[in-house]
Short mmCIF file of C-alpha atoms in Angstrom, two decimals:
data_model
loop_
_atom_site.label_atom_id
_atom_site.label_comp_id
_atom_site.label_asym_id
_atom_site.label_seq_id
_atom_site.Cartn_x
_atom_site.Cartn_y
_atom_site.Cartn_z
CA MET A 110 -30.87 20.11 -5.61
CA ARG A 111 -29.40 23.03 -7.76
CA GLU A 112 -28.43 24.84 -4.35
CA MET A 113 -26.74 21.53 -3.20
CA GLN A 114 -24.77 21.19 -6.54
CA GLU A 115 -23.86 24.78 -6.23
CA TRP A 116 -22.65 24.41 -2.57
CA VAL A 117 -20.60 21.16 -3.30
CA ALA A 118 -18.94 23.00 -6.20
CA ALA A 119 -17.92 25.91 -3.93
CA SER A 120 -16.52 23.40 -1.22
CA GLY A 121 -12.72 23.39 -1.12
CA PRO A 122 -10.70 20.52 0.71
CA ASP A 123 -11.01 22.25 4.19
CA VAL A 124 -14.64 22.86 3.67
CA PRO A 125 -16.51 19.67 4.61
CA GLY A 126 -19.85 19.07 2.92
CA PRO A 127 -22.94 17.93 4.63
CA ARG A 128 -22.37 14.25 3.79
CA ARG A 129 -19.06 14.63 5.71
CA ILE A 130 -20.43 16.49 8.64
CA VAL A 131 -23.36 14.36 9.47
CA ALA A 132 -21.87 11.11 11.11
CA LEU A 133 -22.22 7.89 9.21
CA ASP A 134 -23.40 6.15 12.29
CA SER A 135 -26.07 8.67 13.34
CA PRO A 136 -29.70 7.28 13.05
CA ALA A 137 -31.01 10.55 11.72
CA ARG A 138 -29.07 10.04 8.58
CA VAL A 139 -30.24 6.85 7.65
CA LEU A 140 -34.03 7.53 8.71
CA LEU A 141 -33.79 10.87 6.54
CA ALA A 142 -32.67 8.86 3.43
CA ALA A 143 -35.47 6.08 4.30
CA ALA A 144 -38.14 8.73 4.72
CA SER A 145 -37.31 10.61 1.50
CA ARG A 146 -37.13 7.58 -0.66
CA ALA A 147 -40.41 6.61 0.63
CA LEU A 148 -42.12 9.94 -0.28
CA ARG A 149 -40.81 9.49 -3.82
CA GLY A 150 -42.10 6.04 -4.07
CA GLU A 151 -38.88 4.19 -3.64
CA ASP A 152 -37.51 1.64 -1.50
CA CYS A 153 -33.94 1.40 0.35
CA ALA A 154 -32.31 -0.68 -2.02
CA ASP A 155 -29.33 1.72 -2.55
CA LEU A 156 -28.59 2.21 0.86
CA GLY A 157 -25.54 -0.03 1.72
CA TYR A 158 -24.93 1.54 5.06
CA GLN A 159 -23.36 -0.92 7.53
CA PRO A 160 -22.57 0.04 11.21
CA MET A 161 -18.95 0.86 11.86
CA LEU A 162 -18.74 -1.41 14.58
CA ALA A 163 -20.13 -4.39 12.70
CA ARG A 164 -17.33 -3.94 10.05
CA PHE A 165 -14.35 -6.61 9.46
CA PRO A 166 -16.34 -9.59 10.61
CA GLY A 167 -14.45 -12.87 11.04
CA THR A 168 -11.09 -11.22 12.18
CA PRO A 169 -9.51 -11.74 15.58
CA GLU A 170 -11.24 -9.49 18.20
CA SER A 171 -8.19 -7.48 19.14
CA VAL A 172 -7.50 -6.98 15.45
CA ARG A 173 -10.81 -6.19 14.64
CA ARG A 174 -11.13 -3.58 17.27
CA SER A 175 -7.91 -1.89 16.02
CA ALA A 176 -9.30 -1.89 12.59
CA VAL A 177 -12.85 -0.33 13.64
CA ALA A 178 -11.22 2.32 15.60
CA ARG A 179 -9.05 3.43 12.43
CA ALA A 180 -12.04 3.12 10.32
CA GLY A 181 -13.84 5.31 12.53
CA GLY A 182 -11.53 7.75 12.90
CA ARG A 183 -10.83 8.16 9.07
CA ALA A 184 -14.94 8.44 8.64
CA ALA A 185 -15.02 11.22 11.43
CA LEU A 186 -14.40 14.95 10.87
CA PRO A 187 -10.82 16.11 11.22
CA VAL A 188 -10.15 18.69 13.80
CA ARG A 189 -8.98 21.22 11.48
CA GLN A 190 -12.43 21.22 9.54
CA VAL A 191 -14.59 21.75 12.91
CA GLY A 192 -14.46 25.55 12.46
CA GLN A 193 -15.91 25.02 8.99
CA VAL A 194 -19.13 23.25 9.90
CA ASP A 195 -22.01 25.35 8.87
CA ALA A 196 -25.30 23.94 10.64
CA GLU A 197 -27.47 25.86 8.22
CA TRP A 198 -26.04 24.09 5.22
CA VAL A 199 -26.57 20.97 6.94
CA ALA A 200 -30.41 21.95 7.24
CA ARG A 201 -30.46 22.95 3.60
CA TRP A 202 -29.00 19.52 2.60
CA MET A 203 -31.64 17.73 4.58
CA VAL A 204 -34.66 19.48 3.10
CA ASP A 205 -33.08 18.96 -0.50
CA HIS A 206 -33.56 15.41 0.00
CA TYR A 207 -37.17 16.01 -0.80
CA PRO A 208 -38.66 16.15 -4.31
CA PRO A 209 -40.28 19.41 -5.48
CA GLY A 210 -44.10 19.88 -5.00
CA GLN A 211 -46.45 20.69 -2.23
CA TYR A 212 -46.97 18.40 0.92
CA PRO A 213 -49.76 18.12 3.19
CA GLY A 214 -47.83 18.55 6.13
CA VAL A 215 -44.43 17.79 7.89
CA VAL A 216 -43.27 15.59 10.76
CA LEU A 217 -40.36 17.03 12.47
CA GLY A 218 -38.25 16.32 15.71
CA SER A 219 -36.33 13.36 17.46
CA PRO A 220 -35.00 10.45 15.42
CA SER A 221 -37.42 7.61 15.30
CA GLY A 222 -38.39 4.79 12.80
CA ALA A 223 -41.83 5.01 14.26
CA ALA A 224 -41.96 8.64 13.17
CA VAL A 225 -40.66 7.96 9.75
CA HIS A 226 -43.31 5.08 9.38
CA LEU A 227 -46.17 7.52 10.33
CA ALA A 228 -44.79 10.47 8.11
CA THR A 229 -44.87 7.85 5.03
CA ALA A 230 -48.58 6.79 5.89
CA LEU A 231 -49.23 10.65 5.98
CA GLY A 232 -47.59 11.35 2.95
CA MET A 233 -45.40 13.88 4.69
CA PRO A 234 -41.70 14.76 4.77
CA TRP A 235 -39.82 13.81 8.00
CA LEU A 236 -36.90 16.12 9.43
CA PRO A 237 -34.75 15.76 12.41
CA ALA A 238 -34.40 18.63 14.92
CA GLY A 239 -30.66 18.18 15.07
CA PHE A 240 -27.71 16.12 13.75
CA GLU A 241 -24.74 14.19 14.98
CA VAL A 242 -21.01 14.90 14.26
CA ALA A 243 -18.24 12.60 14.92
CA VAL A 244 -14.84 14.21 15.41
CA GLN A 245 -11.38 12.54 15.33
CA TRP A 246 -9.84 12.02 18.88
CA PRO A 247 -6.30 11.34 18.25
CA GLN A 248 -4.84 9.58 21.12
CA GLY A 249 -8.26 9.04 22.64
CA ALA A 250 -9.09 6.36 25.09
CA VAL A 251 -12.50 4.71 25.79
CA ASP A 252 -11.85 4.80 29.60
CA ASN A 253 -10.52 8.41 29.52
CA LEU A 254 -13.32 10.27 30.66
CA ALA A 255 -11.49 13.47 31.78
CA GLY A 256 -9.60 13.69 28.36
CA SER A 257 -13.05 13.16 26.65
CA LEU A 258 -14.53 16.03 28.39
CA ALA A 259 -11.58 18.35 28.07
CA TYR A 260 -11.14 17.50 24.36
CA GLY A 261 -14.73 17.82 23.64
CA ALA A 262 -15.07 21.06 25.11
CA GLN A 263 -12.44 22.60 22.81
CA VAL A 264 -14.11 20.98 19.72
CA ALA A 265 -17.56 22.34 20.89
CA GLU A 266 -16.22 25.84 21.36
CA ARG A 267 -14.84 25.77 17.68
CA LEU A 268 -18.38 24.47 16.62
CA LEU A 269 -20.23 27.10 18.76
CA ALA A 270 -18.08 29.93 17.56
CA ALA A 271 -19.12 29.12 13.85
CA ASN A 272 -22.66 27.97 14.78
CA PRO A 273 -24.28 30.16 17.52
CA GLY A 274 -27.61 28.77 16.51
CA VAL A 275 -26.99 25.34 17.88
CA ARG A 276 -26.24 23.57 21.26
CA VAL A 277 -23.80 20.73 21.36
CA ARG A 278 -24.56 17.60 23.46
CA GLN A 279 -21.18 15.57 23.80
CA VAL A 280 -22.19 11.76 24.51
CA HIS A 281 -19.31 9.41 25.72
CA ASP A 282 -20.99 5.93 25.60
CA PRO A 283 -18.71 2.72 25.20
CA ALA A 284 -21.66 0.74 25.75
CA ALA A 285 -23.43 2.05 22.65
CA ARG A 286 -20.25 3.08 20.60
CA GLY A 287 -17.92 0.71 21.67
CA VAL A 288 -14.33 1.16 20.54
CA LEU A 289 -15.48 4.13 18.72
CA ALA A 290 -15.99 5.97 21.85
CA GLY A 291 -12.16 6.13 22.19
CA SER A 292 -11.12 7.29 18.59
CA THR A 293 -13.75 9.91 17.99
CA VAL A 294 -15.71 12.33 20.20
CA SER A 295 -19.72 12.12 19.41
CA LEU A 296 -21.51 15.58 19.42
CA VAL A 297 -25.26 16.07 18.91
CA LEU A 298 -26.01 19.39 17.48
CA ARG A 299 -29.45 20.70 18.27
CA TRP A 300 -30.89 23.76 16.66
CA ARG A 301 -32.03 26.41 19.05
CA GLN A 302 -34.55 27.59 16.81
CA LEU A 303 -36.08 26.61 13.33
CA PRO A 304 -33.05 27.00 10.96
CA GLU A 305 -33.63 29.14 7.92
CA ALA A 306 -33.63 26.24 5.37
CA TYR A 307 -36.45 24.47 7.45
CA ARG A 308 -38.37 27.95 7.78
CA HIS A 309 -38.15 28.35 3.86
CA PHE A 310 -39.31 24.66 3.21
CA LEU A 311 -42.56 24.99 5.47
CA GLY A 312 -43.20 28.21 3.95
CA GLU A 313 -42.95 27.14 0.56
CA ARG A 314 -43.44 23.35 0.27
CA LEU A 315 -46.38 22.79 2.47
CA ALA A 316 -50.00 23.29 1.42
CA PRO A 317 -51.84 26.30 2.93
CA GLY A 318 -52.86 25.53 6.49
CA ALA A 319 -51.06 22.34 6.52
CA PRO A 320 -50.67 20.72 9.91
CA VAL A 321 -47.36 20.20 11.63
CA LEU A 322 -46.25 17.31 13.76
CA LEU A 323 -43.53 17.56 16.40
CA MET A 324 -42.25 14.31 17.75
CA ARG A 325 -40.41 14.67 20.99
CA ASP A 326 -38.14 12.16 22.95
CA VAL A 327 -38.61 13.06 26.56
CA ARG A 328 -35.96 10.66 28.02
CA THR A 329 -33.83 12.13 30.58
CA TRP A 330 -30.22 11.41 31.69
CA PRO A 331 -27.70 13.20 33.83
CA VAL A 332 -26.03 16.21 32.16
CA VAL A 333 -23.07 18.08 32.98
CA ASP A 334 -23.82 21.59 31.68
CA GLN A 335 -20.22 23.26 30.64
CA GLY A 336 -21.73 26.41 29.91
CA GLN A 337 -21.67 28.45 26.49
CA GLY A 338 -23.84 25.96 24.84
CA HIS A 339 -22.04 22.72 25.51
CA ALA A 340 -23.08 19.71 27.88
CA PHE A 341 -21.49 16.51 28.44
CA GLN A 342 -23.66 13.13 28.78
CA LEU A 343 -21.97 9.85 30.20
CA GLY A 344 -23.65 7.20 28.76
CA SER A 345 -27.10 7.31 27.08
CA PRO A 346 -30.70 5.71 27.14
CA GLY A 347 -30.13 3.64 24.17
CA SER A 348 -27.15 1.83 25.41
CA GLY A 349 -29.28 -0.47 27.43
CA LEU A 350 -27.63 0.44 30.66
CA THR A 351 -28.82 2.91 33.50
CA SER A 352 -27.28 6.02 34.22
CA ALA A 353 -26.14 4.51 37.63
CA ASP A 354 -24.09 1.85 35.76
CA PHE A 355 -22.09 4.47 34.33
CA ARG A 356 -21.38 6.27 37.79
CA ILE A 357 -20.54 3.15 39.77
CA LEU A 358 -18.62 1.06 37.38
CA SER A 359 -21.34 -1.76 37.21
CA GLU A 360 -20.66 -5.28 36.13
CA PRO A 361 -22.24 -4.70 32.91
CA LEU A 362 -20.12 -1.57 32.33
CA ASP A 363 -17.15 -3.45 33.59
CA GLN A 364 -17.76 -6.15 30.61
CA VAL A 365 -18.52 -3.35 28.09
CA LEU A 366 -15.14 -1.56 28.61
CA ARG A 367 -13.15 -4.68 28.32
CA VAL A 368 -14.63 -5.69 25.22
CA ALA A 369 -13.98 -1.95 24.04
CA GLY A 370 -10.38 -2.31 25.18
CA GLY A 371 -10.61 -0.07 27.96
CA ASP A 372 -9.37 -0.44 31.55
CA PRO A 373 -12.27 -0.46 34.13
CA GLN A 374 -9.70 0.59 36.90
CA ARG A 375 -9.34 4.06 34.99
CA TRP A 376 -13.10 4.68 34.80
CA GLU A 377 -13.39 7.89 36.72
CA PRO A 378 -16.60 9.60 36.12
CA PRO A 379 -16.45 13.62 36.56
CA ALA A 380 -18.18 14.76 39.88
CA PRO A 381 -20.73 15.88 40.08
CA LEU A 382 -22.36 14.23 37.06
CA GLY A 383 -25.15 16.89 37.11
CA PRO A 384 -29.09 16.68 37.25
CA GLN A 385 -31.20 14.91 35.05
CA GLY A 386 -31.98 16.79 31.58
CA TYR A 387 -33.29 15.78 28.29
CA ALA A 388 -31.19 13.05 26.72
CA GLU A 389 -29.24 13.72 23.43
CA HIS A 390 -32.33 13.31 21.11
CA GLY A 391 -34.37 15.92 23.16
CA ILE A 392 -35.49 19.05 21.47
CA GLU A 393 -34.40 22.52 22.30
CA PRO A 394 -37.11 24.76 23.69
CA GLY A 395 -36.39 27.34 21.45
CA PHE A 396 -36.77 25.05 18.46
CA GLU A 397 -40.40 24.20 19.41
CA GLN A 398 -41.12 27.95 20.27
CA SER A 399 -40.13 29.05 16.80
CA LEU A 400 -42.13 26.15 15.30
CA LEU A 401 -45.13 27.36 17.30
CA ASP A 402 -44.33 30.86 16.30
CA TRP A 403 -44.33 29.89 12.61
CA ALA A 404 -47.60 27.76 12.93
CA ARG A 405 -49.34 30.82 14.29
CA GLU A 406 -48.17 33.11 11.52
CA ALA A 407 -49.01 30.55 8.83
CA ASP A 408 -52.46 29.87 10.31
CA SER A 409 -51.51 25.99 10.69
CA SER A 410 -52.05 23.82 13.61
CA LEU A 411 -48.76 22.44 15.70
CA HIS A 412 -49.62 18.94 17.22
CA ARG A 413 -46.78 17.52 19.55
CA VAL A 414 -46.34 14.12 20.46
CA LEU A 415 -44.36 13.42 23.61
CA PHE A 416 -42.88 9.80 24.21
CA ALA A 417 -40.81 8.95 27.33
CA GLU A 418 -39.74 5.65 25.53
CA PRO A 419 -39.19 4.83 21.97
CA GLU A 420 -41.45 1.81 22.16
CA ALA A 421 -44.58 3.83 23.26
CA LEU A 422 -44.40 5.76 19.84
CA SER A 423 -43.59 2.54 17.89
CA ALA A 424 -46.61 0.66 19.62
CA ALA A 425 -48.89 3.63 18.96
CA THR A 426 -47.54 3.81 15.53
CA ALA A 427 -48.24 0.09 14.57
CA ASP A 428 -51.63 0.19 15.89
CA VAL A 429 -52.54 3.35 13.86
CA TYR A 430 -51.11 1.42 10.81
CA ARG A 431 -53.27 -1.67 11.50
CA GLY A 432 -56.60 0.52 11.70
CA TRP A 433 -55.33 2.46 8.55
CA LEU A 434 -54.91 -0.86 6.57
CA ARG A 435 -58.35 -2.48 7.93
CA ALA A 436 -60.33 0.63 6.98
CA ALA A 437 -58.60 0.44 3.32
CA GLY A 438 -60.00 -3.28 3.17
CA LYS A 439 -56.82 -5.05 3.72
CA THR A 440 -56.18 -7.60 6.76
CA GLY A 441 -53.50 -5.98 8.59
CA ASP A 442 -52.76 -9.10 10.08
CA ARG A 443 -49.01 -9.18 8.91
CA CYS A 444 -46.53 -7.61 11.00
CA VAL A 445 -42.55 -6.69 10.60
CA VAL A 446 -40.50 -6.08 13.35
CA GLU A 447 -37.50 -3.56 12.23
CA CYS A 448 -34.59 -2.74 14.32
CA GLY A 449 -32.53 0.42 14.04
CA ARG A 450 -31.17 1.10 10.62
CA LEU A 451 -32.82 -2.10 9.07
CA LEU A 452 -35.81 -0.48 7.93
CA ASP A 453 -37.78 0.17 4.66
CA PRO A 454 -40.85 2.22 4.99
CA TRP A 455 -41.92 2.22 1.34
CA GLN A 456 -41.64 -1.70 1.13
CA VAL A 457 -43.74 -1.94 4.22
CA VAL A 458 -46.73 0.10 2.68
CA ARG A 459 -46.14 -1.77 -0.80
CA ALA A 460 -46.78 -5.14 1.18
CA GLY A 461 -49.50 -3.87 3.44
CA LEU A 462 -47.49 -4.70 6.59
CA VAL A 463 -47.86 -3.41 10.21
CA PRO A 464 -44.55 -2.08 11.16
CA TYR A 465 -43.06 -2.18 14.79
CA TRP A 466 -39.66 -0.38 15.20
CA CYS A 467 -37.02 -1.24 17.81
CA GLU A 468 -34.69 1.59 18.46
CA ASN A 469 -31.90 -1.00 18.75
CA ALA A 470 -31.25 -4.59 19.78
CA THR A 471 -30.95 -4.13 23.48
CA SER A 472 -33.06 -6.39 25.63
CA ARG A 473 -35.16 -3.45 26.91
CA ARG A 474 -36.15 -2.40 23.55
CA VAL A 475 -36.86 -5.84 22.11
CA ALA A 476 -39.12 -6.59 25.29
CA GLY A 477 -41.18 -3.40 24.14
CA ALA A 478 -41.94 -5.45 21.05
CA GLU A 479 -42.72 -8.54 23.09
CA TRP A 480 -45.12 -6.67 25.27
CA TRP A 481 -47.12 -5.04 22.46
CA LEU A 482 -47.27 -8.18 20.31
CA ALA A 483 -48.68 -10.13 23.63
CA GLY A 484 -51.42 -7.24 24.19
CA SER A 485 -52.29 -7.01 20.34
CA ASP A 486 -54.83 -9.10 18.30
CA PRO A 487 -52.70 -11.99 17.10
CA PHE A 488 -50.97 -11.53 13.56
CA SER A 489 -51.00 -14.31 11.01
CA SER A 490 -47.42 -13.79 10.33
CA VAL A 491 -44.41 -12.04 12.15
CA ASP A 492 -41.26 -11.24 10.43
CA VAL A 493 -38.29 -10.12 12.33
CA LEU A 494 -35.22 -8.13 11.41
CA PRO A 495 -32.64 -7.85 14.37
CA GLU A 496 -29.97 -5.24 13.57
CA PRO A 497 -26.66 -6.64 14.89
CA PRO A 498 -24.88 -3.81 16.54
CA GLY A 499 -21.30 -5.11 16.04
CA MET A 500 -20.35 -5.54 19.65
CA ARG A 501 -21.02 -7.81 22.40
CA SER A 502 -22.88 -6.30 25.56
CA PRO A 503 -24.71 -7.77 28.40
CA ALA A 504 -27.47 -5.61 27.57
CA LEU A 505 -28.12 -6.98 24.17
CA ALA A 506 -31.08 -9.16 23.49
CA GLY A 507 -30.09 -12.76 22.64
CA LEU A 508 -31.36 -14.70 19.71
CA PRO A 509 -33.91 -16.55 21.97
CA GLN A 510 -35.41 -13.30 22.84
CA TRP A 511 -35.67 -12.39 19.16
CA LEU A 512 -37.14 -15.77 18.46
CA ALA A 513 -39.82 -15.07 21.08
CA VAL A 514 -40.77 -11.95 19.09
CA ALA A 515 -41.29 -13.94 16.00
CA SER A 516 -43.15 -16.60 17.78
CA PHE A 517 -46.29 -14.46 17.98
CA GLY A 518 -47.04 -15.12 14.42
CA ARG A 519 -49.97 -17.79 14.19
CA ARG A 520 -48.80 -19.12 10.85
CA ARG A 521 -45.58 -17.56 9.88
CA ARG A 522 -42.70 -16.96 12.36
CA ALA A 523 -39.37 -15.79 10.39
CA LEU A 524 -36.35 -14.48 12.23
CA ASP A 525 -34.10 -13.38 9.34
CA ARG A 526 -31.33 -15.69 9.08
CA VAL A 527 -28.85 -13.39 7.43
CA ALA A 528 -28.94 -10.99 10.50
CA ALA A 529 -29.00 -13.90 12.78
CA ARG A 530 -26.01 -15.59 11.48
CA GLY A 531 -23.10 -14.30 13.67
CA TYR A 532 -25.18 -11.96 15.81
CA PRO A 533 -24.40 -9.65 17.32
CA VAL A 534 -21.23 -8.90 15.44
CA THR A 535 -22.11 -9.83 11.92
CA SER A 536 -22.25 -7.11 9.13
CA VAL A 537 -25.79 -6.37 7.64
CA PRO A 538 -26.32 -3.40 5.35
CA THR A 539 -29.53 -1.20 5.35
CA ARG A 540 -30.55 -2.51 2.15
CA HIS A 541 -30.94 -5.99 3.52
CA ALA A 542 -34.30 -4.93 5.08
CA THR A 543 -35.57 -4.24 1.55
CA GLU A 544 -34.24 -7.46 0.10
CA VAL A 545 -36.26 -9.22 2.99
CA LEU A 546 -39.45 -7.25 2.56
CA ARG A 547 -39.45 -7.45 -1.31
CA ALA A 548 -39.99 -11.15 -0.82
CA GLN A 549 -43.23 -10.19 1.08
CA PRO A 550 -46.47 -10.69 -1.41
CA TYR A 551 -47.62 -7.37 -2.79
CA ASP A 552 -51.06 -5.91 -1.33
CA LEU A 553 -51.46 -3.10 -3.93
CA PRO A 554 -52.98 -0.56 -4.23
CA ALA A 555 -51.64 1.14 -1.31
CA PRO A 556 -54.16 2.76 0.96
CA ALA A 557 -55.10 6.50 0.38
CA PRO A 558 -52.82 8.80 2.67
CA LEU A 559 -53.82 8.58 6.19
CA ASP A 560 -55.64 11.48 7.58
CA VAL A 561 -53.88 13.41 10.24
CA GLN A 562 -56.83 13.67 12.53
CA ASP A 563 -57.27 9.89 12.43
CA ALA A 564 -53.62 9.55 12.98
CA LEU A 565 -53.75 11.73 16.19
CA THR A 566 -56.91 9.97 17.24
CA GLY A 567 -55.26 6.66 17.03
CA LEU A 568 -51.94 7.74 18.83
CA ARG A 569 -54.01 9.03 21.65
CA ALA A 570 -56.32 6.03 21.80
CA SER A 571 -53.21 3.48 21.73
CA GLY A 572 -50.49 5.56 23.10
CA THR A 573 -51.87 6.81 26.27
CA ALA A 574 -51.72 3.57 28.16
CA HIS A 575 -47.91 3.35 26.95
CA GLY A 576 -47.16 6.82 28.18
CA LEU A 577 -47.59 8.66 24.99
CA LEU A 578 -48.77 12.25 25.26
CA VAL A 579 -50.61 14.04 22.33
CA CYS A 580 -51.15 17.81 22.67
#
């Protein structure tokens, strides 16, 4: 913490701190906050995060759209500060989230609420393999693909000049970011190798021989490689649409563009879109290799967990939790289905719940929860926390689908009313998950930390059928 305070004190008005650099809307930011609090034995009651798209509820749609675009621009990084971004300082800020002491291992990799829950059960920190930056795009437009690509290339050039140790993935996705795709450009910075702050953290804060778990999202998507470390991605797996929808201007994308204030007739994807590559939350090969090299030098074991869909890791982690709770003499018969940034790992452990995490509120991700519940031993209660994304999209799950998830509870079937009221454009802060989970009965004491070998065995046993690979 001392190093962070010194860095903040040294920062001037044109030197952005990590809190300004890491995008407010990025999943890794909230997951890191939740993971570090859980490791300190704290809940997420102080996290007032609200998705940018969900702000200004109740106003006319055209007015709200303009207000959200302006708010997103103000929260984004000004172009003049892009050259001052330091990815190493961001890494230091991330590891400084964790309190002093030694840990029995660490979980790194792609952003996933399931990975955070697993890290909490193991008593380990969770760290991302990259971070997202939103940069102001004056005079931008949701439907201006050529302008987005050209502007993003200029921004990426400045970022890479100051940070040769990262690659930049630009993602233009109005289906996931709505009107924000026209007021900002979204850039995911992925470390090419372990940043020095991570290397120091592993060397100084892990117990000798402590295991390392690398969680890899291996979803693919068409990528336009611009060279020099910058790649452009049109759409994303998290949008709920397919890559073909973005190429041919499908009916779902047409609806999305109109909701975001764009003109479908101006939608002209770059040609060619490029071959399939790992999507924005993939991991750079050099990062994995440097982690493997570190593990060999430290005489530690590196375990890689690869998932082709986020629900594969969510289902396997939920099954591991159930076995962990039952081995500790608890029922493991109460389930909570979380969504996006509505999660609280510490309250889940405190209440003895089985957590299933949906990446977002798209129909495909929610269907994953339905399939898992349908194939699981029945739960006595199922509580559902849908995160309203703040925009309307044909790819989103409707309330009937969320109710179907809750219906798997034998005795208690609860769809959170606050989140459901005004869904999908209502505004619900992250701490609302804490408020809901605090109302669950206590089931203390918490089990002893999950053994890493038991976790890996459980992930293999449950995840193989879902396409999860543990190696």
